[in-house]
Amino acid sequence: MDPATISFIITALASGAIFVTSAVVEEEVQANYRSLKVFVGEKFGLQKSVVQLENIPTQENQKLLAEDLADVIEAQEIEIIDELINKTKALTESLEKVSEKLSKQDFDAIGIDLENVKAINVKINNVISEGGAKVLGIKARNLEADSIDAGDIIAKK
């Protein structure tokens, strides 16, 4: 399978993972995302990579899943590849439909989002977070630091 098609699949999975955590996701998106996620996990034995992408949809995790998928997909029958592409298209189309209806006011606006950070000193300045359903200047989870210096943080609707 060509790299562009694998990228299309991984981008759909990452977008779905991000979208299903928002408060505005529709059932069609959830169903199509779950269908593609389970299919990739079970048919290709990539459950661990898919869960990792779902939990942390970073570029690095997208690249790792793309590499894993590229390694196992070539040995598959055309029917399975067609089903994979159809599930990916269904998710992409449902994401596009929902995206057309939404405005930036439907999403949370977070200026800085820190998770699982261990540092001696953290310094954050000049953050503007504007619009959205919920507005946060800084969001932190599992942060360990000796000191935090934050200034010029603006969070407004």
Short mmCIF file of N, CA and C in Angstrom, two decimals:
data_model
loop_
_atom_site.label_atom_id
_atom_site.label_comp_id
_atom_site.label_asym_id
_atom_site.label_seq_id
_atom_site.Cartn_x
_atom_site.Cartn_y
_atom_site.Cartn_z
N MET A 1 0.85 -1.17 0.00
CA MET A 1 0.00 0.00 0.00
C MET A 1 0.90 1.23 0.00
N ASP A 2 0.49 2.22 -0.76
CA ASP A 2 1.33 3.41 -0.87
C ASP A 2 1.31 4.25 0.42
N PRO A 3 2.37 5.00 0.68
CA PRO A 3 2.47 5.81 1.90
C PRO A 3 1.34 6.83 2.05
N ALA A 4 0.82 7.37 0.96
CA ALA A 4 -0.26 8.35 1.05
C ALA A 4 -1.53 7.72 1.61
N THR A 5 -1.83 6.49 1.22
CA THR A 5 -3.01 5.81 1.73
C THR A 5 -2.84 5.47 3.20
N ILE A 6 -1.67 5.03 3.58
CA ILE A 6 -1.41 4.75 4.99
C ILE A 6 -1.52 6.03 5.80
N SER A 7 -1.00 7.12 5.28
CA SER A 7 -1.12 8.42 5.96
C SER A 7 -2.58 8.83 6.12
N PHE A 8 -3.39 8.59 5.09
CA PHE A 8 -4.83 8.87 5.12
C PHE A 8 -5.49 8.10 6.26
N ILE A 9 -5.15 6.83 6.40
CA ILE A 9 -5.73 5.99 7.45
C ILE A 9 -5.31 6.48 8.83
N ILE A 10 -4.02 6.75 9.00
CA ILE A 10 -3.50 7.17 10.30
C ILE A 10 -4.06 8.54 10.68
N THR A 11 -4.15 9.45 9.72
CA THR A 11 -4.71 10.78 10.00
C THR A 11 -6.17 10.67 10.43
N ALA A 12 -6.93 9.80 9.77
CA ALA A 12 -8.32 9.60 10.16
C ALA A 12 -8.41 9.06 11.58
N LEU A 13 -7.57 8.09 11.92
CA LEU A 13 -7.56 7.54 13.28
C LEU A 13 -7.19 8.61 14.31
N ALA A 14 -6.16 9.39 14.03
CA ALA A 14 -5.73 10.43 14.97
C ALA A 14 -6.80 11.49 15.13
N SER A 15 -7.40 11.91 14.03
CA SER A 15 -8.48 12.91 14.09
C SER A 15 -9.67 12.38 14.86
N GLY A 16 -10.02 11.14 14.59
CA GLY A 16 -11.12 10.52 15.32
C GLY A 16 -10.83 10.45 16.81
N ALA A 17 -9.60 10.08 17.17
CA ALA A 17 -9.22 9.98 18.57
C ALA A 17 -9.36 11.33 19.28
N ILE A 18 -8.96 12.38 18.60
CA ILE A 18 -9.07 13.72 19.17
C ILE A 18 -10.53 14.14 19.26
N PHE A 19 -11.27 13.88 18.21
CA PHE A 19 -12.65 14.34 18.11
C PHE A 19 -13.57 13.65 19.10
N VAL A 20 -13.39 12.34 19.33
CA VAL A 20 -14.31 11.62 20.22
C VAL A 20 -14.16 12.04 21.67
N THR A 21 -13.09 12.74 22.02
CA THR A 21 -12.95 13.21 23.39
C THR A 21 -13.65 14.55 23.62
N SER A 22 -14.11 15.19 22.56
CA SER A 22 -14.78 16.48 22.72
C SER A 22 -16.25 16.27 23.07
N ALA A 23 -16.84 17.27 23.64
CA ALA A 23 -18.23 17.19 24.08
C ALA A 23 -19.21 17.30 22.92
N VAL A 24 -18.73 17.64 21.74
CA VAL A 24 -19.63 17.91 20.62
C VAL A 24 -19.68 16.78 19.59
N VAL A 25 -19.03 15.68 19.87
CA VAL A 25 -18.97 14.60 18.89
C VAL A 25 -20.33 13.94 18.73
N GLU A 26 -20.66 13.59 17.51
CA GLU A 26 -21.93 12.93 17.22
C GLU A 26 -21.74 11.42 17.20
N GLU A 27 -22.83 10.70 17.38
CA GLU A 27 -22.79 9.24 17.44
C GLU A 27 -22.20 8.63 16.17
N GLU A 28 -22.50 9.21 15.02
CA GLU A 28 -21.96 8.68 13.76
C GLU A 28 -20.43 8.69 13.77
N VAL A 29 -19.84 9.77 14.27
CA VAL A 29 -18.38 9.85 14.35
C VAL A 29 -17.86 8.81 15.33
N GLN A 30 -18.49 8.69 16.48
CA GLN A 30 -18.06 7.70 17.47
C GLN A 30 -18.11 6.29 16.90
N ALA A 31 -19.21 5.96 16.24
CA ALA A 31 -19.38 4.62 15.68
C ALA A 31 -18.34 4.34 14.59
N ASN A 32 -18.12 5.29 13.69
CA ASN A 32 -17.15 5.10 12.62
C ASN A 32 -15.73 5.03 13.17
N TYR A 33 -15.44 5.82 14.17
CA TYR A 33 -14.11 5.78 14.79
C TYR A 33 -13.87 4.42 15.46
N ARG A 34 -14.85 3.99 16.28
CA ARG A 34 -14.71 2.69 16.95
C ARG A 34 -14.53 1.56 15.93
N SER A 35 -15.30 1.62 14.85
CA SER A 35 -15.23 0.58 13.82
C SER A 35 -13.83 0.51 13.20
N LEU A 36 -13.27 1.65 12.84
CA LEU A 36 -11.93 1.67 12.24
C LEU A 36 -10.87 1.27 13.26
N LYS A 37 -11.00 1.78 14.48
CA LYS A 37 -10.03 1.48 15.53
C LYS A 37 -9.99 -0.02 15.82
N VAL A 38 -11.13 -0.64 15.99
CA VAL A 38 -11.20 -2.07 16.27
C VAL A 38 -10.69 -2.87 15.08
N PHE A 39 -11.07 -2.46 13.88
CA PHE A 39 -10.64 -3.17 12.67
C PHE A 39 -9.12 -3.17 12.55
N VAL A 40 -8.51 -2.02 12.68
CA VAL A 40 -7.04 -1.94 12.57
C VAL A 40 -6.39 -2.73 13.69
N GLY A 41 -6.92 -2.60 14.89
CA GLY A 41 -6.35 -3.33 16.02
C GLY A 41 -6.44 -4.83 15.87
N GLU A 42 -7.63 -5.33 15.50
CA GLU A 42 -7.83 -6.78 15.44
C GLU A 42 -7.32 -7.41 14.15
N LYS A 43 -7.63 -6.85 13.01
CA LYS A 43 -7.25 -7.46 11.73
C LYS A 43 -5.74 -7.45 11.50
N PHE A 44 -5.08 -6.43 12.04
CA PHE A 44 -3.65 -6.30 11.79
C PHE A 44 -2.81 -6.53 13.04
N GLY A 45 -3.47 -6.87 14.16
CA GLY A 45 -2.74 -7.14 15.40
C GLY A 45 -2.04 -5.91 15.97
N LEU A 46 -2.65 -4.75 15.80
CA LEU A 46 -2.02 -3.50 16.22
C LEU A 46 -2.78 -2.81 17.36
N GLN A 47 -3.41 -3.61 18.22
CA GLN A 47 -4.20 -3.02 19.32
C GLN A 47 -3.36 -2.08 20.17
N LYS A 48 -2.16 -2.51 20.53
CA LYS A 48 -1.31 -1.69 21.41
C LYS A 48 -0.97 -0.35 20.74
N SER A 49 -0.60 -0.39 19.47
CA SER A 49 -0.25 0.85 18.75
C SER A 49 -1.46 1.77 18.59
N VAL A 50 -2.63 1.18 18.35
CA VAL A 50 -3.85 1.98 18.19
C VAL A 50 -4.23 2.64 19.51
N VAL A 51 -4.14 1.89 20.61
CA VAL A 51 -4.46 2.45 21.93
C VAL A 51 -3.48 3.56 22.28
N GLN A 52 -2.21 3.35 21.95
CA GLN A 52 -1.20 4.38 22.22
C GLN A 52 -1.53 5.66 21.44
N LEU A 53 -1.93 5.52 20.19
CA LEU A 53 -2.31 6.69 19.39
C LEU A 53 -3.57 7.34 19.96
N GLU A 54 -4.51 6.53 20.37
CA GLU A 54 -5.76 7.06 20.93
C GLU A 54 -5.48 7.86 22.21
N ASN A 55 -4.61 7.34 23.06
CA ASN A 55 -4.31 8.02 24.33
C ASN A 55 -3.47 9.27 24.13
N ILE A 56 -2.53 9.21 23.17
CA ILE A 56 -1.64 10.35 22.91
C ILE A 56 -1.49 10.48 21.40
N PRO A 57 -2.40 11.22 20.74
CA PRO A 57 -2.38 11.31 19.27
C PRO A 57 -1.32 12.28 18.72
N THR A 58 -0.07 12.05 19.11
CA THR A 58 1.02 12.90 18.65
C THR A 58 1.51 12.46 17.28
N GLN A 59 2.31 13.31 16.65
CA GLN A 59 2.92 12.98 15.36
C GLN A 59 3.80 11.73 15.50
N GLU A 60 4.50 11.62 16.61
CA GLU A 60 5.38 10.47 16.82
C GLU A 60 4.58 9.17 16.87
N ASN A 61 3.46 9.17 17.60
CA ASN A 61 2.64 7.96 17.68
C ASN A 61 1.96 7.66 16.35
N GLN A 62 1.62 8.70 15.60
CA GLN A 62 1.07 8.48 14.26
C GLN A 62 2.11 7.80 13.36
N LYS A 63 3.34 8.28 13.45
CA LYS A 63 4.42 7.71 12.64
C LYS A 63 4.66 6.25 13.01
N LEU A 64 4.68 5.94 14.30
CA LEU A 64 4.89 4.57 14.75
C LEU A 64 3.79 3.64 14.25
N LEU A 65 2.53 4.08 14.35
CA LEU A 65 1.42 3.26 13.88
C LEU A 65 1.49 3.10 12.36
N ALA A 66 1.85 4.16 11.66
CA ALA A 66 1.98 4.07 10.19
C ALA A 66 3.05 3.04 9.81
N GLU A 67 4.16 3.04 10.51
CA GLU A 67 5.22 2.07 10.23
C GLU A 67 4.75 0.65 10.52
N ASP A 68 4.07 0.47 11.66
CA ASP A 68 3.55 -0.85 12.01
C ASP A 68 2.53 -1.33 10.97
N LEU A 69 1.65 -0.45 10.55
CA LEU A 69 0.63 -0.81 9.57
C LEU A 69 1.27 -1.14 8.22
N ALA A 70 2.23 -0.36 7.82
CA ALA A 70 2.92 -0.62 6.55
C ALA A 70 3.59 -2.00 6.57
N ASP A 71 4.12 -2.39 7.72
CA ASP A 71 4.80 -3.67 7.83
C ASP A 71 3.85 -4.86 7.67
N VAL A 72 2.63 -4.74 8.17
CA VAL A 72 1.71 -5.88 8.18
C VAL A 72 0.67 -5.87 7.06
N ILE A 73 0.47 -4.76 6.42
CA ILE A 73 -0.64 -4.64 5.48
C ILE A 73 -0.38 -5.34 4.14
N GLU A 74 0.86 -5.42 3.73
CA GLU A 74 1.19 -6.00 2.41
C GLU A 74 0.77 -7.45 2.29
N ALA A 75 0.73 -8.18 3.39
CA ALA A 75 0.40 -9.60 3.36
C ALA A 75 -1.12 -9.85 3.36
N GLN A 76 -1.92 -8.78 3.37
CA GLN A 76 -3.36 -8.92 3.48
C GLN A 76 -4.02 -9.10 2.12
N GLU A 77 -5.18 -9.75 2.14
CA GLU A 77 -5.99 -9.92 0.94
C GLU A 77 -6.62 -8.59 0.56
N ILE A 78 -6.94 -8.46 -0.71
CA ILE A 78 -7.51 -7.21 -1.23
C ILE A 78 -8.84 -6.87 -0.56
N GLU A 79 -9.63 -7.87 -0.18
CA GLU A 79 -10.92 -7.62 0.47
C GLU A 79 -10.73 -6.91 1.80
N ILE A 80 -9.71 -7.32 2.54
CA ILE A 80 -9.44 -6.70 3.85
C ILE A 80 -8.95 -5.27 3.65
N ILE A 81 -8.11 -5.06 2.67
CA ILE A 81 -7.62 -3.70 2.39
C ILE A 81 -8.77 -2.81 1.93
N ASP A 82 -9.67 -3.33 1.10
CA ASP A 82 -10.84 -2.56 0.67
C ASP A 82 -11.72 -2.19 1.86
N GLU A 83 -11.91 -3.15 2.77
CA GLU A 83 -12.71 -2.86 3.96
C GLU A 83 -12.05 -1.79 4.82
N LEU A 84 -10.74 -1.86 4.95
CA LEU A 84 -9.99 -0.84 5.70
C LEU A 84 -10.18 0.54 5.09
N ILE A 85 -10.07 0.63 3.79
CA ILE A 85 -10.23 1.92 3.10
C ILE A 85 -11.67 2.41 3.24
N ASN A 86 -12.65 1.53 3.12
CA ASN A 86 -14.05 1.94 3.27
C ASN A 86 -14.35 2.45 4.68
N LYS A 87 -13.81 1.79 5.69
CA LYS A 87 -14.02 2.24 7.06
C LYS A 87 -13.34 3.61 7.28
N THR A 88 -12.17 3.78 6.69
CA THR A 88 -11.46 5.05 6.80
C THR A 88 -12.26 6.17 6.13
N LYS A 89 -12.79 5.90 4.94
CA LYS A 89 -13.61 6.89 4.23
C LYS A 89 -14.86 7.25 5.03
N ALA A 90 -15.50 6.25 5.64
CA ALA A 90 -16.71 6.51 6.43
C ALA A 90 -16.40 7.45 7.60
N LEU A 91 -15.28 7.19 8.29
CA LEU A 91 -14.90 8.06 9.40
C LEU A 91 -14.58 9.47 8.90
N THR A 92 -13.81 9.56 7.84
CA THR A 92 -13.44 10.87 7.29
C THR A 92 -14.66 11.67 6.87
N GLU A 93 -15.60 11.02 6.21
CA GLU A 93 -16.82 11.72 5.78
C GLU A 93 -17.65 12.18 6.96
N SER A 94 -17.77 11.37 8.01
CA SER A 94 -18.55 11.79 9.18
C SER A 94 -17.84 12.92 9.92
N LEU A 95 -16.50 12.90 9.96
CA LEU A 95 -15.76 14.01 10.57
C LEU A 95 -15.96 15.29 9.78
N GLU A 96 -15.95 15.21 8.46
CA GLU A 96 -16.16 16.39 7.62
C GLU A 96 -17.55 16.97 7.82
N LYS A 97 -18.58 16.11 7.91
CA LYS A 97 -19.95 16.60 8.11
C LYS A 97 -20.08 17.35 9.43
N VAL A 98 -19.51 16.78 10.48
CA VAL A 98 -19.59 17.41 11.80
C VAL A 98 -18.78 18.70 11.81
N SER A 99 -17.61 18.69 11.21
CA SER A 99 -16.75 19.88 11.20
C SER A 99 -17.43 21.06 10.52
N GLU A 100 -18.19 20.80 9.48
CA GLU A 100 -18.88 21.87 8.77
C GLU A 100 -19.92 22.57 9.65
N LYS A 101 -20.49 21.84 10.61
CA LYS A 101 -21.53 22.40 11.48
C LYS A 101 -20.98 23.17 12.67
N LEU A 102 -19.73 22.93 13.00
CA LEU A 102 -19.18 23.46 14.24
C LEU A 102 -18.45 24.77 14.03
N SER A 103 -18.42 25.55 15.09
CA SER A 103 -17.62 26.77 15.10
C SER A 103 -16.58 26.62 16.21
N LYS A 104 -15.68 27.57 16.29
CA LYS A 104 -14.65 27.48 17.33
C LYS A 104 -15.26 27.59 18.72
N GLN A 105 -16.46 28.10 18.85
CA GLN A 105 -17.11 28.20 20.15
C GLN A 105 -17.51 26.83 20.70
N ASP A 106 -17.53 25.81 19.86
CA ASP A 106 -17.92 24.48 20.29
C ASP A 106 -16.79 23.70 20.93
N PHE A 107 -15.57 24.17 20.82
CA PHE A 107 -14.41 23.47 21.34
C PHE A 107 -13.79 24.22 22.50
N ASP A 108 -13.06 23.48 23.33
CA ASP A 108 -12.32 24.12 24.42
C ASP A 108 -11.10 24.83 23.84
N ALA A 109 -10.77 25.96 24.43
CA ALA A 109 -9.56 26.68 24.04
C ALA A 109 -8.58 26.58 25.21
N ILE A 110 -7.45 25.97 24.95
CA ILE A 110 -6.43 25.78 25.98
C ILE A 110 -5.13 26.35 25.44
N GLY A 111 -4.59 27.33 26.14
CA GLY A 111 -3.35 27.95 25.70
C GLY A 111 -2.15 27.03 25.80
N ILE A 112 -1.95 26.43 26.97
CA ILE A 112 -0.86 25.48 27.21
C ILE A 112 -1.47 24.26 27.88
N ASP A 113 -1.18 23.07 27.34
CA ASP A 113 -1.70 21.82 27.88
C ASP A 113 -0.52 20.92 28.20
N LEU A 114 -0.21 20.78 29.49
CA LEU A 114 0.94 19.99 29.93
C LEU A 114 0.44 18.68 30.54
N GLU A 115 1.07 17.58 30.15
CA GLU A 115 0.73 16.29 30.73
C GLU A 115 1.99 15.45 30.87
N ASN A 116 2.11 14.82 32.04
CA ASN A 116 3.25 13.95 32.32
C ASN A 116 4.58 14.68 32.13
N VAL A 117 4.69 15.85 32.77
CA VAL A 117 5.91 16.64 32.65
C VAL A 117 6.67 16.56 33.97
N LYS A 118 7.97 16.25 33.85
CA LYS A 118 8.86 16.29 35.01
C LYS A 118 9.95 17.28 34.67
N ALA A 119 10.08 18.31 35.51
CA ALA A 119 11.07 19.35 35.22
C ALA A 119 11.52 19.98 36.53
N ILE A 120 12.65 20.63 36.47
CA ILE A 120 13.12 21.38 37.63
C ILE A 120 12.42 22.73 37.65
N ASN A 121 12.49 23.46 36.54
CA ASN A 121 11.85 24.76 36.43
C ASN A 121 10.97 24.80 35.19
N VAL A 122 9.79 25.35 35.34
CA VAL A 122 8.89 25.55 34.21
C VAL A 122 8.60 27.04 34.12
N LYS A 123 8.84 27.63 32.96
CA LYS A 123 8.58 29.05 32.77
C LYS A 123 7.67 29.20 31.55
N ILE A 124 6.54 29.86 31.76
CA ILE A 124 5.56 30.05 30.68
C ILE A 124 5.19 31.54 30.66
N ASN A 125 5.28 32.15 29.49
CA ASN A 125 4.94 33.57 29.34
C ASN A 125 4.19 33.80 28.04
N ASN A 126 3.43 34.87 28.02
CA ASN A 126 2.76 35.35 26.81
C ASN A 126 1.86 34.30 26.17
N VAL A 127 0.87 33.84 26.92
CA VAL A 127 -0.09 32.86 26.41
C VAL A 127 -1.44 33.54 26.27
N ILE A 128 -2.05 33.42 25.11
CA ILE A 128 -3.39 33.94 24.89
C ILE A 128 -4.27 32.78 24.46
N SER A 129 -5.33 32.56 25.21
CA SER A 129 -6.29 31.51 24.90
C SER A 129 -7.65 32.18 24.78
N GLU A 130 -8.27 32.06 23.61
CA GLU A 130 -9.47 32.85 23.35
C GLU A 130 -10.52 32.02 22.64
N GLY A 131 -11.81 32.27 22.99
CA GLY A 131 -12.92 31.58 22.35
C GLY A 131 -13.16 30.23 22.99
N GLY A 132 -14.02 29.45 22.40
CA GLY A 132 -14.24 28.10 22.86
C GLY A 132 -15.32 27.96 23.89
N ALA A 133 -15.74 26.71 24.09
CA ALA A 133 -16.77 26.39 25.06
C ALA A 133 -16.24 26.62 26.48
N LYS A 134 -15.01 26.17 26.71
CA LYS A 134 -14.33 26.38 27.99
C LYS A 134 -12.96 26.96 27.64
N VAL A 135 -12.54 27.96 28.37
CA VAL A 135 -11.26 28.61 28.07
C VAL A 135 -10.32 28.45 29.26
N LEU A 136 -9.13 27.91 28.98
CA LEU A 136 -8.11 27.74 30.01
C LEU A 136 -6.81 28.34 29.52
N GLY A 137 -6.12 29.04 30.37
CA GLY A 137 -4.80 29.55 30.01
C GLY A 137 -3.78 28.44 30.05
N ILE A 138 -3.80 27.67 31.17
CA ILE A 138 -2.87 26.55 31.34
C ILE A 138 -3.65 25.37 31.92
N LYS A 139 -3.42 24.22 31.35
CA LYS A 139 -4.00 22.98 31.87
C LYS A 139 -2.83 22.04 32.14
N ALA A 140 -2.78 21.47 33.35
CA ALA A 140 -1.66 20.58 33.68
C ALA A 140 -2.17 19.35 34.42
N ARG A 141 -1.63 18.20 34.01
CA ARG A 141 -1.92 16.94 34.67
C ARG A 141 -0.59 16.21 34.85
N ASN A 142 -0.42 15.60 36.02
CA ASN A 142 0.80 14.85 36.30
C ASN A 142 2.05 15.70 36.05
N LEU A 143 2.05 16.87 36.64
CA LEU A 143 3.18 17.80 36.50
C LEU A 143 4.01 17.78 37.77
N GLU A 144 5.30 17.52 37.63
CA GLU A 144 6.23 17.55 38.75
C GLU A 144 7.29 18.59 38.43
N ALA A 145 7.35 19.64 39.27
CA ALA A 145 8.34 20.70 39.05
C ALA A 145 8.70 21.33 40.38
N ASP A 146 9.97 21.72 40.51
CA ASP A 146 10.40 22.43 41.72
C ASP A 146 9.83 23.83 41.74
N SER A 147 9.74 24.46 40.56
CA SER A 147 9.17 25.81 40.51
C SER A 147 8.47 26.02 39.17
N ILE A 148 7.44 26.84 39.22
CA ILE A 148 6.69 27.21 38.02
C ILE A 148 6.58 28.72 38.02
N ASP A 149 6.98 29.33 36.91
CA ASP A 149 6.87 30.78 36.74
C ASP A 149 5.99 31.02 35.52
N ALA A 150 4.81 31.58 35.75
CA ALA A 150 3.89 31.85 34.64
C ALA A 150 3.47 33.30 34.70
N GLY A 151 3.54 33.96 33.54
CA GLY A 151 3.16 35.37 33.49
C GLY A 151 2.52 35.71 32.16
N ASP A 152 1.78 36.78 32.14
CA ASP A 152 1.09 37.25 30.93
C ASP A 152 0.23 36.17 30.31
N ILE A 153 -0.63 35.57 31.14
CA ILE A 153 -1.55 34.53 30.68
C ILE A 153 -2.93 35.17 30.53
N ILE A 154 -3.49 35.11 29.34
CA ILE A 154 -4.81 35.68 29.08
C ILE A 154 -5.72 34.57 28.59
N ALA A 155 -6.85 34.39 29.29
CA ALA A 155 -7.85 33.40 28.88
C ALA A 155 -9.19 34.12 28.86
N LYS A 156 -9.78 34.25 27.67
CA LYS A 156 -11.05 34.98 27.56
C LYS A 156 -11.96 34.33 26.54
N LYS A 157 -13.23 34.49 26.75
CA LYS A 157 -14.23 33.95 25.80
C LYS A 157 -14.31 34.83 24.60
#
